[in-house]
Coordinates of C-alpha atoms and ligand atoms in Angstrom, one line a residue:
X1 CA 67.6 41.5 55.9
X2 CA 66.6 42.6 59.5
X3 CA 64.7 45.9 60.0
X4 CA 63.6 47.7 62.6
X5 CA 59.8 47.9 62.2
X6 CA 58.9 51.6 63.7
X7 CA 56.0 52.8 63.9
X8 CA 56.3 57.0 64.6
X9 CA 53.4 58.1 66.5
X10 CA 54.8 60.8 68.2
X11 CA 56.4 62.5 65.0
X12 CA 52.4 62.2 63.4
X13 CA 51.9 64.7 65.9
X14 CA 52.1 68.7 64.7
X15 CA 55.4 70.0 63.8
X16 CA 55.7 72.1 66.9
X17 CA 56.2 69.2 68.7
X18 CA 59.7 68.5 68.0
X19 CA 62.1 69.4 65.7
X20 CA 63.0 66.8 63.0
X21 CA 67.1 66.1 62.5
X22 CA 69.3 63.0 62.2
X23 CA 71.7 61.8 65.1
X24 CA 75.6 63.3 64.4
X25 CA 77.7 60.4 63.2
X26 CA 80.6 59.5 65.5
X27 CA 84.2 58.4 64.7
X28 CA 84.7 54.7 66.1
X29 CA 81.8 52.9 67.2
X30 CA 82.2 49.9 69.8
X31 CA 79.5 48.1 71.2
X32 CA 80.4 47.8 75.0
X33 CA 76.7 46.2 76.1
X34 CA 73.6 44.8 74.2
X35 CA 70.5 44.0 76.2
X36 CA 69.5 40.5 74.6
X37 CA 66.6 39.6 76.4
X38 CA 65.0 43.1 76.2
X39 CA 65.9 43.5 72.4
X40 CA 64.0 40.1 72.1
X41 CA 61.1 41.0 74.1
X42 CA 60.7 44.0 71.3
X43 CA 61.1 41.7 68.3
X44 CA 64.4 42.7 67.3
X45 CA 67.2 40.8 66.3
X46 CA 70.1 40.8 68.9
X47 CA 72.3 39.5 66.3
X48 CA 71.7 41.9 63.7
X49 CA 71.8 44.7 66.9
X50 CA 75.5 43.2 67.5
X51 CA 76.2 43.8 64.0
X52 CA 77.8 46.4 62.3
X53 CA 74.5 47.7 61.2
X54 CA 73.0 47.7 64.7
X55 CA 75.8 49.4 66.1
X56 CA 75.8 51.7 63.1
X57 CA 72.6 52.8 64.2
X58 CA 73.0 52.4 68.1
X59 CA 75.7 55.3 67.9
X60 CA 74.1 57.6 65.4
X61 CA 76.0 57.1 62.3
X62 CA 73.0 55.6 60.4
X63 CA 69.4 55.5 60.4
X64 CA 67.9 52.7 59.6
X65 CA 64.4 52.8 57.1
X66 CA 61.0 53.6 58.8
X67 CA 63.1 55.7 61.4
X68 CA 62.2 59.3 61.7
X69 CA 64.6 61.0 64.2
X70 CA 63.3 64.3 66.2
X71 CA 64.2 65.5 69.2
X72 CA 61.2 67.0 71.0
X73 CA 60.5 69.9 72.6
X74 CA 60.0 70.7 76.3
X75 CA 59.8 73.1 79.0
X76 CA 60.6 72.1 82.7
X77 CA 61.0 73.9 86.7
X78 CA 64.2 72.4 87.3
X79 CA 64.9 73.1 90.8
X80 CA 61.9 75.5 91.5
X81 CA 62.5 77.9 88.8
X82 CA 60.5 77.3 85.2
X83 CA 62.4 77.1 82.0
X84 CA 60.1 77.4 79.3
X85 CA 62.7 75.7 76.4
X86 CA 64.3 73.0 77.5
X87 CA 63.7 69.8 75.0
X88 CA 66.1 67.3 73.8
X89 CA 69.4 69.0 74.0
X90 CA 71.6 65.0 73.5
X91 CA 68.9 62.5 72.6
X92 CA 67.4 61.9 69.4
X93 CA 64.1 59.6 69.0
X94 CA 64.7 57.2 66.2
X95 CA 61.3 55.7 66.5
X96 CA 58.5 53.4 67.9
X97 CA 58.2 49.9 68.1
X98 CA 55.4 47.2 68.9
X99 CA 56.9 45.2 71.6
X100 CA 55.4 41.2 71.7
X101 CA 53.6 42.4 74.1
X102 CA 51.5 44.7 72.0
X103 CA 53.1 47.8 73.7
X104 CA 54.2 50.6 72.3
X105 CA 57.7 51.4 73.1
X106 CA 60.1 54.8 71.8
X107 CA 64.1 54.3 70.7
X108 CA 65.7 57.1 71.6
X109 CA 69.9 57.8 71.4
X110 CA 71.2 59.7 74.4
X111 CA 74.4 61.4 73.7
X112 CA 73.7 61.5 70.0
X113 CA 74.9 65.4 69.4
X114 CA 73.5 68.5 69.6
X115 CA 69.9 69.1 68.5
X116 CA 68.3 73.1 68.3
X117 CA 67.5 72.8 72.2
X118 CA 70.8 71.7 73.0
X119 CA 71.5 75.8 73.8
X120 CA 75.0 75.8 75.2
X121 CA 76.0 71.7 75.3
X122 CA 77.7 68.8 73.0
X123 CA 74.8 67.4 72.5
X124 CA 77.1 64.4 73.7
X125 CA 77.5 62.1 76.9
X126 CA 79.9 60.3 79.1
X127 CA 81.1 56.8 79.3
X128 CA 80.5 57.0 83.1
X129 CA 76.8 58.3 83.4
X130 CA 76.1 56.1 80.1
X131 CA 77.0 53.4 82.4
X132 CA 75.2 54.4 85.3
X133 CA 72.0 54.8 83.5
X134 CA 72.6 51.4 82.4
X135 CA 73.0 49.5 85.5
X136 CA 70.8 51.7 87.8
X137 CA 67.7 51.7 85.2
X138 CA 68.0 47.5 85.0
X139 CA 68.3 47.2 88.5
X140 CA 65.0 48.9 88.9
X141 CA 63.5 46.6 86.3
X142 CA 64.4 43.8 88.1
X143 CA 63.0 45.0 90.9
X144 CA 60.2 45.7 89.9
X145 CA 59.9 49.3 89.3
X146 CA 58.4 51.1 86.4
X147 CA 61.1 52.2 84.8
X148 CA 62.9 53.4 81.1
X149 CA 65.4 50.5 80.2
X150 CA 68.7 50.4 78.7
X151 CA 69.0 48.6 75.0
X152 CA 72.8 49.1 74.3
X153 CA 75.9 51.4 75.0
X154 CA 78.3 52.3 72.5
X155 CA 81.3 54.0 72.9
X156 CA 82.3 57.2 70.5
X157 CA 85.8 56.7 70.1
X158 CA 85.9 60.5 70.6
X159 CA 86.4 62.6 73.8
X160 CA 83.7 64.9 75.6
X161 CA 85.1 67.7 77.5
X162 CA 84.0 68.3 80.7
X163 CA 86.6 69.1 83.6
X164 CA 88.5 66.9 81.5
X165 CA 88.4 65.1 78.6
X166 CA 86.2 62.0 79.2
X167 CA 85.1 58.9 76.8
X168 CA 82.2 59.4 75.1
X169 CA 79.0 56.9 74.9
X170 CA 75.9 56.9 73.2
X171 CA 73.0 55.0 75.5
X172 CA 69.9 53.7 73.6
X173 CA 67.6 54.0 75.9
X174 CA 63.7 52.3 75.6
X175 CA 60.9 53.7 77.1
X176 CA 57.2 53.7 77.1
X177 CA 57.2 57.0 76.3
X178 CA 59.6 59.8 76.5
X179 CA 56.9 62.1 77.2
X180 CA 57.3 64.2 80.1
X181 CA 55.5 66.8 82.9
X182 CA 57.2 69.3 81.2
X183 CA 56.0 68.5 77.5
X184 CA 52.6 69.9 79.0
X185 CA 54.0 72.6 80.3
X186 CA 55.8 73.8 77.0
X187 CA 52.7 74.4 75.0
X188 CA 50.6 75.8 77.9
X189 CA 53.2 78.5 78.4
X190 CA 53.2 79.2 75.0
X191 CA 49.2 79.1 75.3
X192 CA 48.6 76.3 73.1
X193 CA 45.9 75.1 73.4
X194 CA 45.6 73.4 70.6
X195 CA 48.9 71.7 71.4
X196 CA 47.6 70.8 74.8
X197 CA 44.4 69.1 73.3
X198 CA 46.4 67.4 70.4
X199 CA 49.0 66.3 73.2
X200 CA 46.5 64.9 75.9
X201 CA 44.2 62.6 73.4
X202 CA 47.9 61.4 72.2
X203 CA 48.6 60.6 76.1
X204 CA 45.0 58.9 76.8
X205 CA 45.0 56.9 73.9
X206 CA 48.8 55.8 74.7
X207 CA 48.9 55.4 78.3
X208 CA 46.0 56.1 79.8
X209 CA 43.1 54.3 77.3
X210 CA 40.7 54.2 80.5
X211 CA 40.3 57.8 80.8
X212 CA 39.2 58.3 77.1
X213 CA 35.7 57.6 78.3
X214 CA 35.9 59.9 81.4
X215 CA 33.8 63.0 81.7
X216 CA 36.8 65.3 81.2
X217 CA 39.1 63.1 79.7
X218 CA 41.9 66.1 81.3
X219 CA 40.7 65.4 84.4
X220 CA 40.8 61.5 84.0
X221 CA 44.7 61.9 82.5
X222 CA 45.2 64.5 85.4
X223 CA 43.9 61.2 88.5
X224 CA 45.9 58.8 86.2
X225 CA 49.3 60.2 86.2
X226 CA 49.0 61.0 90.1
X227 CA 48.5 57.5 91.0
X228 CA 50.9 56.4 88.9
X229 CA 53.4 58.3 90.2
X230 CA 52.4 58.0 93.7
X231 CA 52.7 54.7 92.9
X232 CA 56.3 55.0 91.7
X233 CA 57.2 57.1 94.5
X234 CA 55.9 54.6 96.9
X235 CA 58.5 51.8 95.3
X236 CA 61.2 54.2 95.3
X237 CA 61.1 55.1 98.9
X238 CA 60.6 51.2 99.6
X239 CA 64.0 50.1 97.7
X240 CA 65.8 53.5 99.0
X241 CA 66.3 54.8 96.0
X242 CA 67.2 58.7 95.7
X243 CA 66.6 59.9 92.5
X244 CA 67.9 63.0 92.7
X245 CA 66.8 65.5 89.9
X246 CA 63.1 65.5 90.4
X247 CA 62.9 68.0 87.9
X248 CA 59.4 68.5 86.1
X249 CA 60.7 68.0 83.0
X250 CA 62.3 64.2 84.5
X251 CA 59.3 62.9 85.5
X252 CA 57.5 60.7 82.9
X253 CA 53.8 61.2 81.8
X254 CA 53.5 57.6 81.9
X255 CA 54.8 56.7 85.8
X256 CA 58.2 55.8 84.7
X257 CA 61.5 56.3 86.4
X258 CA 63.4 58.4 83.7
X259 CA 66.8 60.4 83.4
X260 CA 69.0 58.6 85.5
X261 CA 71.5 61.4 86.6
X262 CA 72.9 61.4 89.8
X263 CA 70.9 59.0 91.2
X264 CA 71.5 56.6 94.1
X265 CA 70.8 53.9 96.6
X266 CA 70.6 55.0 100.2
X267 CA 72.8 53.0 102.7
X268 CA 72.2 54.2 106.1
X269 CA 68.6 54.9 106.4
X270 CA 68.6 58.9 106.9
X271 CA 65.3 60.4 105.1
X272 CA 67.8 63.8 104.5
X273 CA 69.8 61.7 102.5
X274 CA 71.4 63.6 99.2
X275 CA 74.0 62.1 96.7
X276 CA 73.3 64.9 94.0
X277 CA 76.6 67.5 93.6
X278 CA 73.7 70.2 92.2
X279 CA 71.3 69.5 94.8
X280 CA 72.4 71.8 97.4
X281 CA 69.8 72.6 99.7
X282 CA 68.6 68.9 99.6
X283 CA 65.4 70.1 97.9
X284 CA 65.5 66.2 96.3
X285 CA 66.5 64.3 99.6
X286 CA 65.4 61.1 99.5
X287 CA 62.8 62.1 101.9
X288 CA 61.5 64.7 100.3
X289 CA 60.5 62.9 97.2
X290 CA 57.2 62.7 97.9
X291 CA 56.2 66.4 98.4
X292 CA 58.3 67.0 95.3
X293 CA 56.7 64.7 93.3
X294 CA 53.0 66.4 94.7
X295 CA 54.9 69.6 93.9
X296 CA 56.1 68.4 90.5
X297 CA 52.2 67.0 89.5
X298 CA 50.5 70.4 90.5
X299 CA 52.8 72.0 87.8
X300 CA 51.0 69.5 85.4
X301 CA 47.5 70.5 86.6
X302 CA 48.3 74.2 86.5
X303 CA 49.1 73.2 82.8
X304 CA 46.0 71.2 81.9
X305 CA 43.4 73.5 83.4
X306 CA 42.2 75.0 79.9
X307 CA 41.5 71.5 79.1
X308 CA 39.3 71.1 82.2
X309 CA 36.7 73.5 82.2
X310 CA 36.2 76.6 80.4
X311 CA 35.1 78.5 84.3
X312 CA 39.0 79.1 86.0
X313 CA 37.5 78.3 89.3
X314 CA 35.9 75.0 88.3
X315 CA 39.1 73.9 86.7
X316 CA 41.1 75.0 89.6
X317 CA 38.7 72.9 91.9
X318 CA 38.6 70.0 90.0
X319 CA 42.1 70.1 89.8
X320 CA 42.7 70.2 93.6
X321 CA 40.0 67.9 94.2
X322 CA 42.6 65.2 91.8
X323 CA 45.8 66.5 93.8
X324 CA 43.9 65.9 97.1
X325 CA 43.9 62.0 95.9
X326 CA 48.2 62.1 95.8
X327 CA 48.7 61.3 99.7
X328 CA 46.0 58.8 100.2
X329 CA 47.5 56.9 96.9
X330 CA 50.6 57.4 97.9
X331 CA 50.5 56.6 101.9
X332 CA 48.9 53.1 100.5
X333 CA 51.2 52.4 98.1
X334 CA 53.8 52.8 100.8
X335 CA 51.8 50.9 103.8
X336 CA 51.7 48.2 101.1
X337 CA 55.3 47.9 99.9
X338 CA 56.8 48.1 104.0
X339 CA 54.0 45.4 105.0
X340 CA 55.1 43.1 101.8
X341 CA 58.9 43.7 103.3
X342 CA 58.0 43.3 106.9
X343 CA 55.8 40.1 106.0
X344 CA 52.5 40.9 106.5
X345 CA 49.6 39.8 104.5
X346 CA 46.9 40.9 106.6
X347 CA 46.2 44.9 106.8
X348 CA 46.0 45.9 110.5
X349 CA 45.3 49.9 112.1
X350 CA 48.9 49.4 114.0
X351 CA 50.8 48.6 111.3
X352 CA 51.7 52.3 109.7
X353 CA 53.4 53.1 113.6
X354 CA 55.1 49.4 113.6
X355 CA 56.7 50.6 109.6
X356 CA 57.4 53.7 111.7
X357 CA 59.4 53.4 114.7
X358 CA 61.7 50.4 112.9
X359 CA 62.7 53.3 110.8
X360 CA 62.8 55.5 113.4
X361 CA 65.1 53.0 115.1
X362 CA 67.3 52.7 111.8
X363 CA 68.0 56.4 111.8
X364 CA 69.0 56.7 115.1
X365 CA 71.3 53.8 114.8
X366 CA 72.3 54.7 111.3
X367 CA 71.1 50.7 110.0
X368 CA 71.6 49.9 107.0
X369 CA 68.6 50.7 104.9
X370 CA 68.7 47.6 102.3
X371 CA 71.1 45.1 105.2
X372 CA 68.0 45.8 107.4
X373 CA 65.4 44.7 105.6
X374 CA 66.7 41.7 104.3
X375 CA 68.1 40.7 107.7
X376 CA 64.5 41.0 108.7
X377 CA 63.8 38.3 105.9
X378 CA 66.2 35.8 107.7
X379 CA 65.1 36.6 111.0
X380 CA 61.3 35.8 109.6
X381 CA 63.2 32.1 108.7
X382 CA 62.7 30.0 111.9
X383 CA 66.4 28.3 110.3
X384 CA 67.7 31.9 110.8
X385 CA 70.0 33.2 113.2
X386 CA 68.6 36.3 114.4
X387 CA 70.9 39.0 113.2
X388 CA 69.3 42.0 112.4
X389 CA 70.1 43.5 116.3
X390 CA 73.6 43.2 115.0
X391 CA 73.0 46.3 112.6
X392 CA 71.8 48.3 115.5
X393 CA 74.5 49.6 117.8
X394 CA 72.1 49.9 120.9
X395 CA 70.4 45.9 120.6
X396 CA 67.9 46.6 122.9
X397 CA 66.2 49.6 120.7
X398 CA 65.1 46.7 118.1
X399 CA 64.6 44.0 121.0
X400 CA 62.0 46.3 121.7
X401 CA 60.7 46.7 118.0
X402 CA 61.2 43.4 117.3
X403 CA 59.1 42.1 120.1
X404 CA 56.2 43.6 118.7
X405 CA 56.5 42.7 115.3
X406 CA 56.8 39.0 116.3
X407 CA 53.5 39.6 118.2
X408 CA 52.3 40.8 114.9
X409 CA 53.2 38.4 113.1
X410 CA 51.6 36.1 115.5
X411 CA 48.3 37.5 113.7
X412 CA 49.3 36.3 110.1
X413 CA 48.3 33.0 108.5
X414 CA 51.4 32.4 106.6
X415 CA 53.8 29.4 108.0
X416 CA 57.6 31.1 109.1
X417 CA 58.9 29.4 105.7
X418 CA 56.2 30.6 103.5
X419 CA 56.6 34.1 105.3
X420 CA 60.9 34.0 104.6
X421 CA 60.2 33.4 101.2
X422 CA 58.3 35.9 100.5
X423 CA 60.0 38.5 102.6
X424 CA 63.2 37.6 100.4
X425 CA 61.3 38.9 97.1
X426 CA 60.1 41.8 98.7
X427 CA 63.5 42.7 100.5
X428 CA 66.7 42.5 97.9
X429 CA 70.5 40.9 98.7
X430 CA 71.7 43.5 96.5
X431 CA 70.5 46.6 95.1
X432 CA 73.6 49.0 92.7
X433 CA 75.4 50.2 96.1
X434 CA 76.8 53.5 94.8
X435 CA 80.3 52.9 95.6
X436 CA 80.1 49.7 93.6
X437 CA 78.6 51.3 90.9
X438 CA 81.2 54.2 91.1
X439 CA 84.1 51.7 90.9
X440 CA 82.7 49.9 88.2
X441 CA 82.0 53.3 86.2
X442 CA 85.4 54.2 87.4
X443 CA 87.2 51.2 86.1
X444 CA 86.0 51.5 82.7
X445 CA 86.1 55.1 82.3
X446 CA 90.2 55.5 83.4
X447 CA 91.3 51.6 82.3
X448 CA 88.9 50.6 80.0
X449 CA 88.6 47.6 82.0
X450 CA 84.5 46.6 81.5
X451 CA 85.0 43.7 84.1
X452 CA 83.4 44.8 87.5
X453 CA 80.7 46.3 85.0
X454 CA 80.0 43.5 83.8
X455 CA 80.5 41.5 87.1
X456 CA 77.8 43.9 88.9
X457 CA 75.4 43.6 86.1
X458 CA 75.3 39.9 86.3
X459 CA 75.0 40.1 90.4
X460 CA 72.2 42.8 90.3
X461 CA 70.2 40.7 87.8
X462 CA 69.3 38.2 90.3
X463 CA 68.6 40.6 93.3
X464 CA 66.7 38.4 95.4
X465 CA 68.9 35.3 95.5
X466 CA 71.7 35.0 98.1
X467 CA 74.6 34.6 95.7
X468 CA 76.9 33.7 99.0
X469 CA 80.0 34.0 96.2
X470 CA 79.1 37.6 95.8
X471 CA 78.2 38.5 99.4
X472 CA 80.7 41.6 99.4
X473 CA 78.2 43.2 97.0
X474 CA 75.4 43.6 99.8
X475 CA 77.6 45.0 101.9
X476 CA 77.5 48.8 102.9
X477 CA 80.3 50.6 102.4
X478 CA 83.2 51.2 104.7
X479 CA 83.8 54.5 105.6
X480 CA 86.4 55.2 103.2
X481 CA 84.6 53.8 100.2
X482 CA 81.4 56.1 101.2
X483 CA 80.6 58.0 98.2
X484 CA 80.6 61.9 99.5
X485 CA 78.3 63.1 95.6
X486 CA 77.1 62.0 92.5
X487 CA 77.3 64.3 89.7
X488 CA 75.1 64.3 86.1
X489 CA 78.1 64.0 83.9
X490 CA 76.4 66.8 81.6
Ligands
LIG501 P1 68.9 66.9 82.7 O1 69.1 67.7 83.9 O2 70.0 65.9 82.3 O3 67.5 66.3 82.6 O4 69.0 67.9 81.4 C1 68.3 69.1 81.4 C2 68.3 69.7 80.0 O5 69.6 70.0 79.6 C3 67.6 68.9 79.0 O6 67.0 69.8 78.1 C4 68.8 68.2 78.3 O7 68.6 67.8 77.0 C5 69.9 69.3 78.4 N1 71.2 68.8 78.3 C6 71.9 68.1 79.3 N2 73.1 67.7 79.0 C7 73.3 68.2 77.7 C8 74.4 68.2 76.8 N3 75.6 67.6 77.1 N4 74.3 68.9 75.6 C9 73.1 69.5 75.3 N5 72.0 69.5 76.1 C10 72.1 68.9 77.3
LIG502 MG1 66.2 65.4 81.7

């Protein structure tokens, strides 16, 4: 018989972490997608997840032994202003697993009914942001970013209200930890400290192992968790991506991106660029994720100073002294991902202004953000044609760029066809273009036709090939397939 072999650190923590209750059971179960390789790659059996039992337990109807389903509790600023209760209002944690690579990974149910923080919602989800999450969160692991994946999603066979009456889904969803910014901050504005001690070992020895033998292992946590999300940051803004509810309580302890809502690609580059309905004032504009996510990681070291000294004004210092290492992190992270997509191996003082005024040039030209780059990869291919000017409307703007980045690369020891290459992993073909994922999500959602779902996941699993039969999936949108907003679905 197969099992699921959990292992439930998080619910050995106290009781006040989370509140203990079984997903509700839903009326007609279908399995619409199971992740194969990833279910492999955490020793479970695809076969028995395809099976009634799997899918039993994939939408909540039962849980399997050695589960031990909580939701947990957090607090969160959404949008500047701080809601001490939030917590899992739709997902449930079944449980932890071992993954064969010795990691430790939670599997939670999103859209698996209401829970006690679930204050006026279902408790359920949508087909359509079920399906979003899906694609968008695989097409980052593909690419490369740290990100929470998607195991399965199972339709309900019952309707969620929301303007209308919608499908519902149920997404399992994988991550390295569902642990957030705002788990900290429930317990410290509660005055926890206890919780906050109990909580940060549980992080270190999970995440963060290295900064159990720091000085003040707080303060090592606190340096951990802003380079890895500078880190994160840095990819995001290198693929485009707009994640759109920065939200302190969507922004994982562990450097993850997490809570797909109304994320997005970007098309033309323009740093003001917002797809979120909710996000009015464009406080989570794709440029404008980095200050945010500084913004979001001083909320976490407001939260942990108890834990770094007992003297307020040496735990406020320490703690600015780790926020003052954010932009340096974060500025290389960048330099680093836009020298890998420009080709350059060798780190010169002129390259930051080179990175600079090309995407100076693509706003005023309104370029393609993700056509651009990868032009630039078959422009790099002595073979190529020379096509990127193409994307600007005034040629000579990028004549002028271009010039001086062929100089540049003049200074790199790479051959042309060694250089191609490896500007075509660092720049993708195809990345989820929001109004292919919209028609996809809408296809399924009003026909129950899962074929350009399943189309554009097979396309956006090989990002970096040319896939010439799929070429209409790089392209940008025509103007009356541009999609105005993106909305959460909750
Ligand atoms: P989000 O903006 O999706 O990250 O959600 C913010 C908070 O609202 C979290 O505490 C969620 O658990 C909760 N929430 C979102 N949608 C629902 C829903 N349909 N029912 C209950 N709680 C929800
Ligand atoms: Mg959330």
């Amino acid at each position: 018989m197969a099992t699921v072999a959990f292992d439930n650190s998080y619910a050995r923590l106290p009781e006040r972490f989370f509140a203990r209750l079984d997903p509700t059971p839903v009326r007609a179960p279908q399995l619409v997608r199971l992740n194969e390789t990833l279910a492999a790659s955490l020793g479970l059996d695809p076969q028995w997840l395809a099976g009634p039992q799997g899918v039993a337990m994939m939408a909540g109807n039962a849980v399997p032994e050695g589960a031990f389903p909580i939701a947990t509790a957090y607090a969160g600023h959404q949008f500047g202003g701080f809601s001490p209760q939030l917590g899992d209002g739709r997902a449930i944690l079944l449980g932890e697993v071992l993954g064969r690579d010795g990691r430790r990974y939670d599997i939670q149910l999103k859209g698996s009914g209401p829970t006690p923080f679930s204050r006026n919602g279902d408790g359920r989800a949508a087909l359509g942001p079920v399906l979003r999450e899906y694609i968008v969160s695989e097409a980052m692991a593909v690419l490369g970013v740290p990100t929470t994946r998607a195991l399965a999603a199972v339709t309900t066979g019952q309707p969620v209200r929301r303007q209308r009456a919608l499908p519902g889904a149920v997404l399992t969803r994988v991550a390295s930890s569902h642990i957030r910014i705002g788990t900290f901050q429930f317990f410290a504005a509660r005055g926890d400290a206890e919780a906050l001690a109990a909580l940060t070992d549980h992080v270190v020895a999970r995440h963060y192992p290295q900064a159990a033998g720091h000085a003040v292992p707080a303060l090592g946590l606190l340096e951990a968790v802003i380079a890895a999300q500078a880190r994160l940051v840095a990819q995001w803004m290198t693929l485009g991506f707009i994640h759109g509810v920065m939200n302190t309580d969507n922004m994982s302890i562990a450097g993850e991106t997490i809570d797909y809502g109304p994320c997005a690609f970007m098309d033309a580059y323009d740093p003001a660029t917002v797809f979120s309905s909710i996000d009015e004032r464009g406080r989570y504009a794709y440029g404008n994720q980095p200050p945010m996510a500084l913004w979001n990681l001083t909320r976490l070291a407001e939260a942990l100073l108890p834990l770094l000294s007992a003297e307020e004004d040496a735990a406020i210092a320490m703690a600015q002294e780790a926020l003052g290492g954010f932009w340096p992190a974060f500025q290389s992270a960048l330099l680093t991902g836009f020298r890998r997509k420009l080709g350059l191996a060798r780190e010169e003082e002129g390259d930051f202004a080179l990175v600079r005024d090309l995407l100076e040039a693509m706003q005023r030209a309104q370029a393609d953000f993700t056509a651009t780059f990868r032009s630039l990869a078959e422009d790099a291919d002595p073979r190529g044609q020379g096509t990127t000017q193409a994307l600007f409307g005034a040629p000579e703007v990028f004549e002028a760029w271009a010039e001086r980045w062929r100089q540049r690369l003049g200074r790199e020891v790479a051959t042309p066809q060694q250089r191609a290459a490896a500007m075509r992993l660092a720049n993708p073909r195809f990345i989820p273009r929001n109004h292919r994922v919209e028609a996809a999500l809408e296809a399924a959602v009003e026909h129950g036709d899962f074929a350009p779902f399943e189309t554009l996941m097979a396309v956006l699993a090989k990002p970096f090939d040319e896939q010439p039969e799929h070429a209409d999936y790089a392209l940008a949108p025509q103007p009356h397939e541009r999609v105005a907003a993106t909305f959460c679905g909750t």
